[in-house]
Coordinates of C-alpha atoms in Angstrom, one line a residue:
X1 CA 40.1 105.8 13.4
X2 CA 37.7 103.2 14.9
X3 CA 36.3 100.5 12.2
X4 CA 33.3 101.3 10.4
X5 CA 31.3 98.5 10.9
X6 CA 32.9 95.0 9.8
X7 CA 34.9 96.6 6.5
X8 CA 38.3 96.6 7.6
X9 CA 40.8 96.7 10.6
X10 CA 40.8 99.6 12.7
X11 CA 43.7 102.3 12.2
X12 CA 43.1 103.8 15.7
X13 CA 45.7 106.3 15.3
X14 CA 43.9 109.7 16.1
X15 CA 40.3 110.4 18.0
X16 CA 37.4 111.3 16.0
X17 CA 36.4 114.0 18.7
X18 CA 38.9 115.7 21.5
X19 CA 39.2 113.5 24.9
X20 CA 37.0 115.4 27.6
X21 CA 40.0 114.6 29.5
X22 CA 41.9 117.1 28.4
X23 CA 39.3 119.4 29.4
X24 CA 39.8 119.4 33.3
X25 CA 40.6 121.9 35.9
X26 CA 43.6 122.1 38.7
X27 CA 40.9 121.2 41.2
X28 CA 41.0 117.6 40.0
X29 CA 44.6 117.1 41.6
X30 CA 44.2 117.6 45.8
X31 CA 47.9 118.2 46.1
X32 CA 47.8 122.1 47.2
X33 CA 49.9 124.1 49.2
X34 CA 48.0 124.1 51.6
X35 CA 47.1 120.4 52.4
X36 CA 51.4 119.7 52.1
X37 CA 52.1 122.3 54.4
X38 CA 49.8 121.2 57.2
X39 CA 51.4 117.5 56.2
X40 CA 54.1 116.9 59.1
X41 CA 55.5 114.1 56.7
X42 CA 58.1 115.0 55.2
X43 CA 57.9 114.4 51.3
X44 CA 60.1 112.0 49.6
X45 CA 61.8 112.9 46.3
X46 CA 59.2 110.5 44.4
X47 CA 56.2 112.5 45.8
X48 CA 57.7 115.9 45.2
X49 CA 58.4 114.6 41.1
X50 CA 54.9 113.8 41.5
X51 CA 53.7 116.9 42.3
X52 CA 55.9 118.8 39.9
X53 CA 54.8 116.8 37.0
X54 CA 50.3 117.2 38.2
X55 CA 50.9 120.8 38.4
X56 CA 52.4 120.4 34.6
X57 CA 49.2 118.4 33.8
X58 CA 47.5 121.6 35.0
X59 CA 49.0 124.1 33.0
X60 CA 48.2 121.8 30.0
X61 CA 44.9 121.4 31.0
X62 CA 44.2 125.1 32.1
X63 CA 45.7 126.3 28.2
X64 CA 43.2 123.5 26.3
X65 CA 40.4 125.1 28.3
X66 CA 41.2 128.3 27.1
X67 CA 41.6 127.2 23.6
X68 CA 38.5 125.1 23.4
X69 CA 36.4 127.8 25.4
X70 CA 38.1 130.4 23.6
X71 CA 38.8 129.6 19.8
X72 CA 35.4 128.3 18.7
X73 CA 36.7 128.8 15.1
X74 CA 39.4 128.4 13.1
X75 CA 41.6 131.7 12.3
X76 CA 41.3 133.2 9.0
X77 CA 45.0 133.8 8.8
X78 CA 45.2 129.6 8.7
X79 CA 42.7 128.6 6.2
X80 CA 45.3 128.1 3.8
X81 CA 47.3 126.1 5.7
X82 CA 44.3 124.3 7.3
X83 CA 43.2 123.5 3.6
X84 CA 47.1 121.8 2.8
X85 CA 46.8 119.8 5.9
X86 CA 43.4 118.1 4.6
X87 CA 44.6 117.9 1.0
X88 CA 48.2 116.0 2.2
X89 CA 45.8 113.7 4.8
X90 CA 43.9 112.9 1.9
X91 CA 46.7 111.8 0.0
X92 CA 47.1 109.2 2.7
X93 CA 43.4 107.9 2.7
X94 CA 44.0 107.4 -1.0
X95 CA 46.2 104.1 -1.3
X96 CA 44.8 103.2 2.1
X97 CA 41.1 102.8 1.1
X98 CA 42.7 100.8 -1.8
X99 CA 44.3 98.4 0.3
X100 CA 42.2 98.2 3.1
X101 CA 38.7 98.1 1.2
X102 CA 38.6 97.7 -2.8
X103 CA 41.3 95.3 -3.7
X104 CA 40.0 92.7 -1.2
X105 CA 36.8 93.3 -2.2
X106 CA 38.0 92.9 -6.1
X107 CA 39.9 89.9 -5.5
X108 CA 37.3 88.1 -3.6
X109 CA 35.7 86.7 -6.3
X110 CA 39.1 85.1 -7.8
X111 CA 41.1 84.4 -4.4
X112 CA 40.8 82.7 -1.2
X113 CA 41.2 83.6 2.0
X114 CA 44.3 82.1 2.2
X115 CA 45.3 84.5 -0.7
X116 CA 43.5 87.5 0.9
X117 CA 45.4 86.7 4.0
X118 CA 48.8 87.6 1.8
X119 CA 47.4 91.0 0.7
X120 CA 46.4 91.9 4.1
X121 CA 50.0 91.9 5.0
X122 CA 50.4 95.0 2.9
X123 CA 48.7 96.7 6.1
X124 CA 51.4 96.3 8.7
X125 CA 53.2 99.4 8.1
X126 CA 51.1 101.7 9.3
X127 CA 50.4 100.1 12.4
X128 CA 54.4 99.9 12.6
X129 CA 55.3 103.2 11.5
X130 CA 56.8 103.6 15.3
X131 CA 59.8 101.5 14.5
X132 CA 61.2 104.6 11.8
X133 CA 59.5 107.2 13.5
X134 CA 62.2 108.6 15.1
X135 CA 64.3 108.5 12.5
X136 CA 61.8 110.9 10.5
X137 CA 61.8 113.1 13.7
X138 CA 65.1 113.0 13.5
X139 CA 67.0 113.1 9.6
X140 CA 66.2 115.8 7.5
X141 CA 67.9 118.6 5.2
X142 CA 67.7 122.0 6.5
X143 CA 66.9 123.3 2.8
X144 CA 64.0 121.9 2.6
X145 CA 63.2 122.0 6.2
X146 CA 62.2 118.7 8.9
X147 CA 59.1 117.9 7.2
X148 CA 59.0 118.5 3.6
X149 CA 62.6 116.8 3.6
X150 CA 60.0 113.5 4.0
X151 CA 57.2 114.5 2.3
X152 CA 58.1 115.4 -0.9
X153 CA 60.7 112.5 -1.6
X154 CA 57.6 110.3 -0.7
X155 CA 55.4 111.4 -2.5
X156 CA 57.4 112.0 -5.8
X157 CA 57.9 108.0 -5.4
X158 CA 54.3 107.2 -4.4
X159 CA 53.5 109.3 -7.5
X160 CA 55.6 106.8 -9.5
X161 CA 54.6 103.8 -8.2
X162 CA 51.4 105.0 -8.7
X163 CA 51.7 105.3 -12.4
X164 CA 53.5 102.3 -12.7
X165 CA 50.8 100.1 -11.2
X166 CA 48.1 102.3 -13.1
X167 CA 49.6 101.0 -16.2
X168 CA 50.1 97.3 -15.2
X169 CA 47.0 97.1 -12.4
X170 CA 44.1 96.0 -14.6
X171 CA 46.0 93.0 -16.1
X172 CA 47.7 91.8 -12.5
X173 CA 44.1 91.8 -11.5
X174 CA 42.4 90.1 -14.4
X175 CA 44.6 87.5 -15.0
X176 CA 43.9 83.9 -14.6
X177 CA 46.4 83.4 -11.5
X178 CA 46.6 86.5 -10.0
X179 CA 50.2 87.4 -8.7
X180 CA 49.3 87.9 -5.0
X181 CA 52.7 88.3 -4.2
X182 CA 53.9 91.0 -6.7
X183 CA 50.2 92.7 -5.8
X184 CA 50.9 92.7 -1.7
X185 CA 54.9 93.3 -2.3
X186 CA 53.3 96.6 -4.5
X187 CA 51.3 97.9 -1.6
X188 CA 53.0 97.1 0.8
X189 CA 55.5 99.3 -0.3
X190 CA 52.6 102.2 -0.6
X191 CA 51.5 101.9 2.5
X192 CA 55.0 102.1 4.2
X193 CA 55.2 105.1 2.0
X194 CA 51.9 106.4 3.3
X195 CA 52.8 105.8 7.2
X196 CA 56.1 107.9 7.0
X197 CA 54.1 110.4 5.2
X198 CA 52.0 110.3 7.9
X199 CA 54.6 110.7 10.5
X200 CA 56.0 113.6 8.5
X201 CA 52.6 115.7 8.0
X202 CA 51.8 114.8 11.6
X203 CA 54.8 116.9 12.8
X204 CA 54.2 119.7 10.0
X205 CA 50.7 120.1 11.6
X206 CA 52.4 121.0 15.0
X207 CA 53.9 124.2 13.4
X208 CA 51.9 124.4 10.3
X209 CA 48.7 126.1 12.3
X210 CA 49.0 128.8 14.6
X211 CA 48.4 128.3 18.4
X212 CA 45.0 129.2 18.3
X213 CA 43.7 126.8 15.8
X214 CA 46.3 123.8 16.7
X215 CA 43.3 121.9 18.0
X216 CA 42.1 122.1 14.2
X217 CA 45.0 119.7 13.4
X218 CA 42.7 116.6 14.6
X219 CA 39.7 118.0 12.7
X220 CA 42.6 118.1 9.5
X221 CA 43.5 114.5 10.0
X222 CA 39.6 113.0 10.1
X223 CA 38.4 115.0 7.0
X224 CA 41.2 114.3 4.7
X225 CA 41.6 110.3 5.9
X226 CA 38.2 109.8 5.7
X227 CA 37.4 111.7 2.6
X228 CA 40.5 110.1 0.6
X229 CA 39.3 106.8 2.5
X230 CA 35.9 107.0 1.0
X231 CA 36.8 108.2 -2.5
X232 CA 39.1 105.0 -2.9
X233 CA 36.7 102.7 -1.3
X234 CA 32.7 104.0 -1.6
X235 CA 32.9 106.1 -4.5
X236 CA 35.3 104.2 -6.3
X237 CA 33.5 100.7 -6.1
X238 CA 30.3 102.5 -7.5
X239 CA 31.4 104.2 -10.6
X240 CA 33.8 101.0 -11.0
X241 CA 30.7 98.9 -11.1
X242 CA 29.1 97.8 -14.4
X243 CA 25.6 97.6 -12.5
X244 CA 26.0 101.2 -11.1
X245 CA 27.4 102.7 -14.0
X246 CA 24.8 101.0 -16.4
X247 CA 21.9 102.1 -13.5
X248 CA 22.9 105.5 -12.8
X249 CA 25.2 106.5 -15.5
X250 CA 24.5 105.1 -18.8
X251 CA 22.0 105.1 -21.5
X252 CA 23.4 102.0 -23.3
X253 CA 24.3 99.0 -20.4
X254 CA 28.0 97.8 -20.8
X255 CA 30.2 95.2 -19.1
X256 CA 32.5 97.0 -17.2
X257 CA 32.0 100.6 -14.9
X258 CA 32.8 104.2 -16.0
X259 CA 35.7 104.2 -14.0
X260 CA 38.9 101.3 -13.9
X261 CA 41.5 100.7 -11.3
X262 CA 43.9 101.5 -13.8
X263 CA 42.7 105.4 -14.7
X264 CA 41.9 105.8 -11.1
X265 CA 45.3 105.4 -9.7
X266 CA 47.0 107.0 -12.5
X267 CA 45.3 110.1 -11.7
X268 CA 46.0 110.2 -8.2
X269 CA 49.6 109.4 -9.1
X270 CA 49.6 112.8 -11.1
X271 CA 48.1 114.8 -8.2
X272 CA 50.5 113.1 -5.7
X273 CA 53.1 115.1 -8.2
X274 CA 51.5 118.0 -8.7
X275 CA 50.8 118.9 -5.0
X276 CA 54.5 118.1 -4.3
X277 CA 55.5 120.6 -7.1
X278 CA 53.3 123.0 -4.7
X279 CA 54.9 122.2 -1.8
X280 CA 58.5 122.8 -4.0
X281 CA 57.9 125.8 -5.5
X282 CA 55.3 127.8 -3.1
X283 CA 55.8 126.7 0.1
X284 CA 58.0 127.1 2.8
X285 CA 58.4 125.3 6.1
X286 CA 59.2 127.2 9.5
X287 CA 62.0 125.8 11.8
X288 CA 60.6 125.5 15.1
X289 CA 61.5 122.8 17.3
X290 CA 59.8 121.3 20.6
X291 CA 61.4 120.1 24.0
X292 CA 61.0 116.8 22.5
X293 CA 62.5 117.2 19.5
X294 CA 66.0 117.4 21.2
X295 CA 66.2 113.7 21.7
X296 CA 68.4 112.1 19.2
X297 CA 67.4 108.8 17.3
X298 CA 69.1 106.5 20.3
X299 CA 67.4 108.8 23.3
X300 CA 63.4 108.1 21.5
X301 CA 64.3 104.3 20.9
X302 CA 65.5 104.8 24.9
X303 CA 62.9 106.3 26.2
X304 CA 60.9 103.6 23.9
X305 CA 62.4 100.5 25.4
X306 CA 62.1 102.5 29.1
X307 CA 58.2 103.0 28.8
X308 CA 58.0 99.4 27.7
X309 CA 59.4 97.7 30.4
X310 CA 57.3 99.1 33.3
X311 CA 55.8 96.3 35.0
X312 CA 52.8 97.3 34.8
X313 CA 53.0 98.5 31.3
X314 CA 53.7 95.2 29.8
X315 CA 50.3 94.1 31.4
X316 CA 48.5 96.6 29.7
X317 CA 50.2 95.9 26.1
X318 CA 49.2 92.2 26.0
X319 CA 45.4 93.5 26.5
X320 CA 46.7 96.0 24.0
X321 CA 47.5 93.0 21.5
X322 CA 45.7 90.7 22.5
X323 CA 41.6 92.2 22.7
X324 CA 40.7 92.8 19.3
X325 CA 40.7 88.4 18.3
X326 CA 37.2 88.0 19.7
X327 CA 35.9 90.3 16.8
X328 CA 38.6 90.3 14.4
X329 CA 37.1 87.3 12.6
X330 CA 33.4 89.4 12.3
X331 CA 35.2 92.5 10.6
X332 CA 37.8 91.1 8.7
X333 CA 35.3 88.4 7.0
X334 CA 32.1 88.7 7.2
X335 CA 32.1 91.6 4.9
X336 CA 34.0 89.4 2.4
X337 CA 31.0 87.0 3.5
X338 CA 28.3 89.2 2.1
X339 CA 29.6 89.5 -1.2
X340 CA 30.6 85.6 -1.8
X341 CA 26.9 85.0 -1.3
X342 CA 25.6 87.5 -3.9
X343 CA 25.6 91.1 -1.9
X344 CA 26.8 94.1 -4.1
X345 CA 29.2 95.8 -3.6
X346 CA 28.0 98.7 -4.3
X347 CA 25.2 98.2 -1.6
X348 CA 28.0 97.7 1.0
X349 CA 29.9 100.2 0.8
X350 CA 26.7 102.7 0.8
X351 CA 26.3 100.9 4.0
X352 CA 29.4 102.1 5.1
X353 CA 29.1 105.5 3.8
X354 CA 25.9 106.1 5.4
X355 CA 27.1 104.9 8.4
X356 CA 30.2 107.3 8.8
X357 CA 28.4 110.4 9.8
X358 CA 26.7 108.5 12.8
X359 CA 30.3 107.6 13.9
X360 CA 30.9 111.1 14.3
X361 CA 27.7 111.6 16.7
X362 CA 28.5 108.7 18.3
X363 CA 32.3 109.5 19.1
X364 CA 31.1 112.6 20.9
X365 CA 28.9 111.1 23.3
X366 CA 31.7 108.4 23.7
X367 CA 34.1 111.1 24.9
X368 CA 31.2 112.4 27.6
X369 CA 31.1 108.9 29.0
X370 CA 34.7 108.2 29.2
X371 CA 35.1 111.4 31.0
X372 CA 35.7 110.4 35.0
X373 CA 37.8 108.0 37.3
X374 CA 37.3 104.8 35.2
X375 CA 37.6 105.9 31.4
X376 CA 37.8 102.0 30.8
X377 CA 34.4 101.2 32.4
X378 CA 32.6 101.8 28.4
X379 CA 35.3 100.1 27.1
X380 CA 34.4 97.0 29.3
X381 CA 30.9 97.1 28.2
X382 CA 31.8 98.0 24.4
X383 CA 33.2 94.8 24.2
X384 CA 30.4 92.4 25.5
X385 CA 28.5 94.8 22.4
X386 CA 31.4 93.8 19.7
X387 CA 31.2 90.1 21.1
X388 CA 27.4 90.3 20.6
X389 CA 27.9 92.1 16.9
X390 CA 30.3 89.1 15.7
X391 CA 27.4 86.8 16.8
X392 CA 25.1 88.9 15.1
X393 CA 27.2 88.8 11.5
X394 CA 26.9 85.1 11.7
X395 CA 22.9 85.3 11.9
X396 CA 23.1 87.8 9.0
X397 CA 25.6 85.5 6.6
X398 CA 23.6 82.0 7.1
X399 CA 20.1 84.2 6.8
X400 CA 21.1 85.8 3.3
X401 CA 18.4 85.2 1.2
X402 CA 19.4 82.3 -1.5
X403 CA 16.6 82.3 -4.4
X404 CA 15.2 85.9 -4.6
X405 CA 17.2 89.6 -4.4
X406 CA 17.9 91.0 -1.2
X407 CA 15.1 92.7 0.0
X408 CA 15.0 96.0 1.8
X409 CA 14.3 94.8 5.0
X410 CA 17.4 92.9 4.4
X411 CA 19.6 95.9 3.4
X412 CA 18.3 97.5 6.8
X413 CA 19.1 94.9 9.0
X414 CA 22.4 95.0 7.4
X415 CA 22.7 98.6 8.1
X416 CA 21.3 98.0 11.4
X417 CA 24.4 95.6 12.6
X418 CA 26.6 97.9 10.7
X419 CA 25.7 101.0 12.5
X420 CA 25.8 99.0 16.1
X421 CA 29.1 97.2 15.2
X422 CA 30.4 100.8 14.8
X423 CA 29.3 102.7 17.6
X424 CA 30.9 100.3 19.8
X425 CA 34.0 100.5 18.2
X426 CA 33.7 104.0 18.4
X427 CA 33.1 103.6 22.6
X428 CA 36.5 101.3 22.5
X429 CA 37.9 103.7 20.5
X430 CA 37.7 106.9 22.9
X431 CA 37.6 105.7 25.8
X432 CA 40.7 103.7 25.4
X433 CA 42.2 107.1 23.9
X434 CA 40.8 108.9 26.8
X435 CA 43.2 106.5 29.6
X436 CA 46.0 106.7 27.5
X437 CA 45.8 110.5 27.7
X438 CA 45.2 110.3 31.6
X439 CA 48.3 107.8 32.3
X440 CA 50.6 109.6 29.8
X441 CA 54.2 111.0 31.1
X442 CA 53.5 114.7 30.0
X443 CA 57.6 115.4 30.0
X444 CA 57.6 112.5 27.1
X445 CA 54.0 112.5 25.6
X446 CA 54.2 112.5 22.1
X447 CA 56.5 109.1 22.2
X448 CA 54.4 107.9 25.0
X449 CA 50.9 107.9 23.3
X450 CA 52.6 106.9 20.1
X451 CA 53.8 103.7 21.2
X452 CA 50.3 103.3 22.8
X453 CA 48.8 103.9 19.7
X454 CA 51.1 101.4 18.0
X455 CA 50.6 98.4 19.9
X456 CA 46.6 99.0 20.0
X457 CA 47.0 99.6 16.1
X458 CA 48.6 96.2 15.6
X459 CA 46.3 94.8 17.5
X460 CA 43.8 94.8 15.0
X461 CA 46.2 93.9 12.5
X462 CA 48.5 90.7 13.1
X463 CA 45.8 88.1 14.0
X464 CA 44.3 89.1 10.4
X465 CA 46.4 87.1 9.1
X466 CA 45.9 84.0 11.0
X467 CA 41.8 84.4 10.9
X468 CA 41.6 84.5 7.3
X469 CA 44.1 81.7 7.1
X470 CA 42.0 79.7 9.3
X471 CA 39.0 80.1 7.7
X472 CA 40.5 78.4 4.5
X473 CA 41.9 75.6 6.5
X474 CA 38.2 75.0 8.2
X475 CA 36.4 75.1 5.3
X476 CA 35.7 72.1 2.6
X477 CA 34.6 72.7 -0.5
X478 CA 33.5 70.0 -3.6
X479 CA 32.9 70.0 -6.6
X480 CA 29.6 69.5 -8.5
X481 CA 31.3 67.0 -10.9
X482 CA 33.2 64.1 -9.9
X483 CA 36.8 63.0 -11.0
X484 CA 37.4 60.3 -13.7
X485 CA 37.5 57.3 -10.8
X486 CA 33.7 58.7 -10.3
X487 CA 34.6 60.3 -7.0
X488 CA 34.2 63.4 -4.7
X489 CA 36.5 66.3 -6.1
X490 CA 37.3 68.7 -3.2
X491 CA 38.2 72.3 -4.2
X492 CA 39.7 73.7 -1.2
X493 CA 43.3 74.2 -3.2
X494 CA 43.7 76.5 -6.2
X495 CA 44.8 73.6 -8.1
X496 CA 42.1 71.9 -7.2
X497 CA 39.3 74.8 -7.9
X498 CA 41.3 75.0 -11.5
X499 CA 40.2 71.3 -12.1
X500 CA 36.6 71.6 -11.4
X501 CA 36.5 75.1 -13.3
X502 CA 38.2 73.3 -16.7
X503 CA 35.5 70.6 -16.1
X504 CA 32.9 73.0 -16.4
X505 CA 32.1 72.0 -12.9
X506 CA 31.0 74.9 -9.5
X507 CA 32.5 74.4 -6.4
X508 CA 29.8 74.5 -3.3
X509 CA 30.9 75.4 0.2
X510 CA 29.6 71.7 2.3
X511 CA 31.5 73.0 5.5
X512 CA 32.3 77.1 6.0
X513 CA 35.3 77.7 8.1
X514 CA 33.8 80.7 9.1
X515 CA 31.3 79.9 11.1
X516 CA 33.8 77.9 13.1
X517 CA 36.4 80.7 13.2
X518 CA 34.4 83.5 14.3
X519 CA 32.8 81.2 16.7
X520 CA 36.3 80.4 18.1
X521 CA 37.3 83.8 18.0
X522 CA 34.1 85.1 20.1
X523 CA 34.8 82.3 23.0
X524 CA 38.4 83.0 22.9
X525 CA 37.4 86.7 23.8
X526 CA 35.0 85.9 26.1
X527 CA 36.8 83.7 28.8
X528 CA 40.0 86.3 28.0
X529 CA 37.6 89.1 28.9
X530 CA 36.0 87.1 32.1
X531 CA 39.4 85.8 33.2
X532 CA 42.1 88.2 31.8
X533 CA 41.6 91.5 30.4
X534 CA 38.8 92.4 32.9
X535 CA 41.0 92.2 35.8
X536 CA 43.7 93.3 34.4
X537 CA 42.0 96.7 33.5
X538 CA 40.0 97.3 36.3
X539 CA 43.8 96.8 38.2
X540 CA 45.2 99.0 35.5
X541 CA 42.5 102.1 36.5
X542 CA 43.5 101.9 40.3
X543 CA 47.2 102.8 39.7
X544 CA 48.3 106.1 40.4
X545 CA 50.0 108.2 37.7
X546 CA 52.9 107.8 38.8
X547 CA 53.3 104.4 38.3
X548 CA 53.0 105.2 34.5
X549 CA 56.0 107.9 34.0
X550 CA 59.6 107.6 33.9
X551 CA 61.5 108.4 37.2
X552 CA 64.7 109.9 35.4

């Protein structure tokens, strides 16, 4: 999913839209009969596995024509099921717009970006979720059946540990010192619970839907994920707000929203049980397995390791890594920004909600243009644009209005940078899905665009950390009453904001680390993109396919 404006890190696991890629015709491979037979070369065992494995690409490509030009609609006969795959997707979208959206916005006001660095560890597993993949592919009970054997187990204890921070959430996050550590440990654990989930329904959907509507199992994913990621993050932050609530909702103002962490996530935790008892008691799973399935646990980590150390592949997974720090510090902070300097939080996250229909529109047009010999070509110029939008952010934080409300013209340019900072993720987004569907082995696909998916995923994730630590360590902070020798008190420690706060004092930012960092971060992607990762790509879209695949 590309990243709506500067919220959170991207979870670029699936396309918004289909790759026009997939929608191509034998004629784009030259190869025929007839040329090789008027060929007096000889072919060489190489060029005749190359061959072998285009015309494959063919077939593939000739059946998704059919079934795009074909199936304009989803079969009746899988409504049902159609309807279970968005309901179990949206189960996912749950604790992930919790972890990736509300709590850092809740704890922003209490922690620092130090602290907020901790929670975002509670992210890596799903952008890891490759490392026990195969082991879900793999270990299952044939009573239950290969996917539900996951599922339900999972979400019985997501249910739980649902429940059990429901009835201990509200405190943890009111406290005094909040326990960052038990907090991140918490969701950590819900998120790796999430991304085997995920792995799971992702190989129920395969069988789940008929042939003819398999191409609705994308369309599945995006509704439910976004919908559960929206509920927990947008809607959620508005009816948790006491300005909101008292707006909108109430006759008589109070000091706290209609709706609390703590009754929110215990009634997800009973609908995480009650959709399992479904999926008990009412339905069953089908036991159809694919070529690929027949690897065992050792033959996918293999193949893994295999794909890894092409040559040329280890090029292509340090830009992988490596691409995302010129932004990362514009849409990991900023946001946080915003609301340190007085900006609702409702108003944000309407920002973000108006914004994800446009991403939509946009991913289409995004597919169009990454359709043709150099899919990476918008992903070049995309990142010049997310350069430009991280400079952008900056102008917006220091120009936030400091003695009168924000006005509309405000909220607009807001939106503005928002909507811009998404589309070119978006154009990232495809088209860098679009090349991995060109260069991927079709005999292994489903690990190859995987492990793709993985190292692009955590690339958006590990230097989170470091960025928000850095910011922290940048910035210097005193506070607006000195100490008993008559001198400066700094507050850039907890211990040391905890002094001025007992002396009734208010620590004022004199130097913002961000400014610094995401100025950092922009050069640092810059000269890698002049000097590195342009090169590399443009070297990368010249190989032939066969470079990419496994010679067995």
């Amino acid at each position: 999913m590309p990243t709506p404006g500067y919220v959170f890190s991207t979870l670029d696991d699936e396309p918004i839209v289909p790759s026009l890629k997939a929608i191509s015709t034998a004629m784009d491979h030259q190869n025929t009969t007839t040329t090789l037979r008027s060929s007096k070369k000889p072919l060489s065992e190489e060029d005749k596995e190359e061959i072998e494995l285009d015309s494959l690409i063919d077939k593939k490509s000739r059946v998704d024509t059919d079934i795009f030009s074909e199936q304009q609609t989803l079969d009746k006969k899988d409504y049902g099921n159609f309807t279970l795959l968005v309901i179990l997707y949206l189960l996912q979208g749950i604790p992930i717009g919790l972890s990736f959206g509300s709590i850092p916005f809740l704890l922003k006001e209490k922690l620092s970006y130090s602290q907020i660095a901790i929670f975002s560890l509670s992210s890596w597993p799903y952008s890891l979720k490759l490392l026990w993949s195969p082991i879900v592919d793999a270990v299952y009970t044939p009573k239950l059946g290969r996917r539900k054997s996951w599922i339900i187990p999972i979400q019985i204890l997501t249910g739980i540990l649902f429940y059990f921070l429901g009835n201990n959430i509200d405190s943890m996050m009111s406290s005094q010192h909040v326990p960052i550590y038990a907090l991140t440990y918490s969701f950590l654990t819900t998120i790796f619970f999430c991304a085997t989930q995920d792995i799971a329904v992702d190989g129920w959907a395969l069988t789940l839907l008929s042939k003819e509507s398999l191409s609705y199992a994308s369309t599945a994913q995006t509704i439910g994920l976004n919908s559960g990621y929206f509920l927990s993050f947008t809607v959620f932050l508005s009816f948790n707000s006491s300005e909101f609530s008292n707006k909108y909702l109430r006759s008589i103002p109070q000091d706290y929203g209609v709706l609390s962490l703590s009754d929110y996530m215990k009634f997800w935790s009973f609908m995480y049980i009650l959709i399992t008892a479904y999926l008990i008691f009412f339905k069953k799973e089908s036991d159809i397995k694919d070529e690929e399935s027949q690897l065992d646990i050792s033959g996918v980590y293999s193949t893994i390791w295999k794909i890894c150390k092409l040559p040329h592949m280890r090029s292509y997974i340090v830009v992988l890594l490596t691409s995302k720090i010129g932004f990362i510090c514009h849409e990991a902070v900023t946001s946080l920004k915003l609301l340190e300097k007085g900006f609702s939080r409702e108003d944000l996250a309407l920002s973000v909600l108006l914004d994800f229909p446009l991403q939509i529109f946009f991913g289409y047009y995004a597919a169009k243009w990454s359709n043709g010999p150099r899919p990476l070509k918008p992903w070049l110029y995309a990142f010049y644009g997310r350069l430009l939008c991280s400079l952008l952010g900056m102008i917006i934080v220091a120009g936030y209005p400091k003695d009168h409300p924000v006005t509309m013209l405000y909220f607009l340019i807001i939106m503005a940078s928002t909507v811009l900072s998404s589309f070119m993720s978006t154009v990232q987004f495809v088209s860098i899905s679009a090349f991995m569907t060109s260069i991927a082995d079709p005999v292994i696909g489903g690990t190859y665009m995987t492990l793709l998916n993985t190292f692009s995923n955590f690339g958006g994730t590990w230097p989170k950390f470091f960025v928000l630590e850095a910011v922290d360590s940048y910035t210097t902070s005193i506070c607006s009453i000195p100490n008993a020798d008559d001198k400066v008190l700094l507050c850039n420690t907890e211990i040391e904001r905890d002094m001025c706060k007992d002396m009734d004092g208010i620590c004022s930012i004199v130097k913002d680390g961000y400014y610094i960092v995401n100025t950092l971060c922009v050069l640092i992607g810059f000269i890698m993109l002049i000097f590195y990762i342009k090169p590399i790509i443009q070297r990368l879209e010249r190989l032939p396919k066969k470079m990419w695949r496994l010679h067995q």
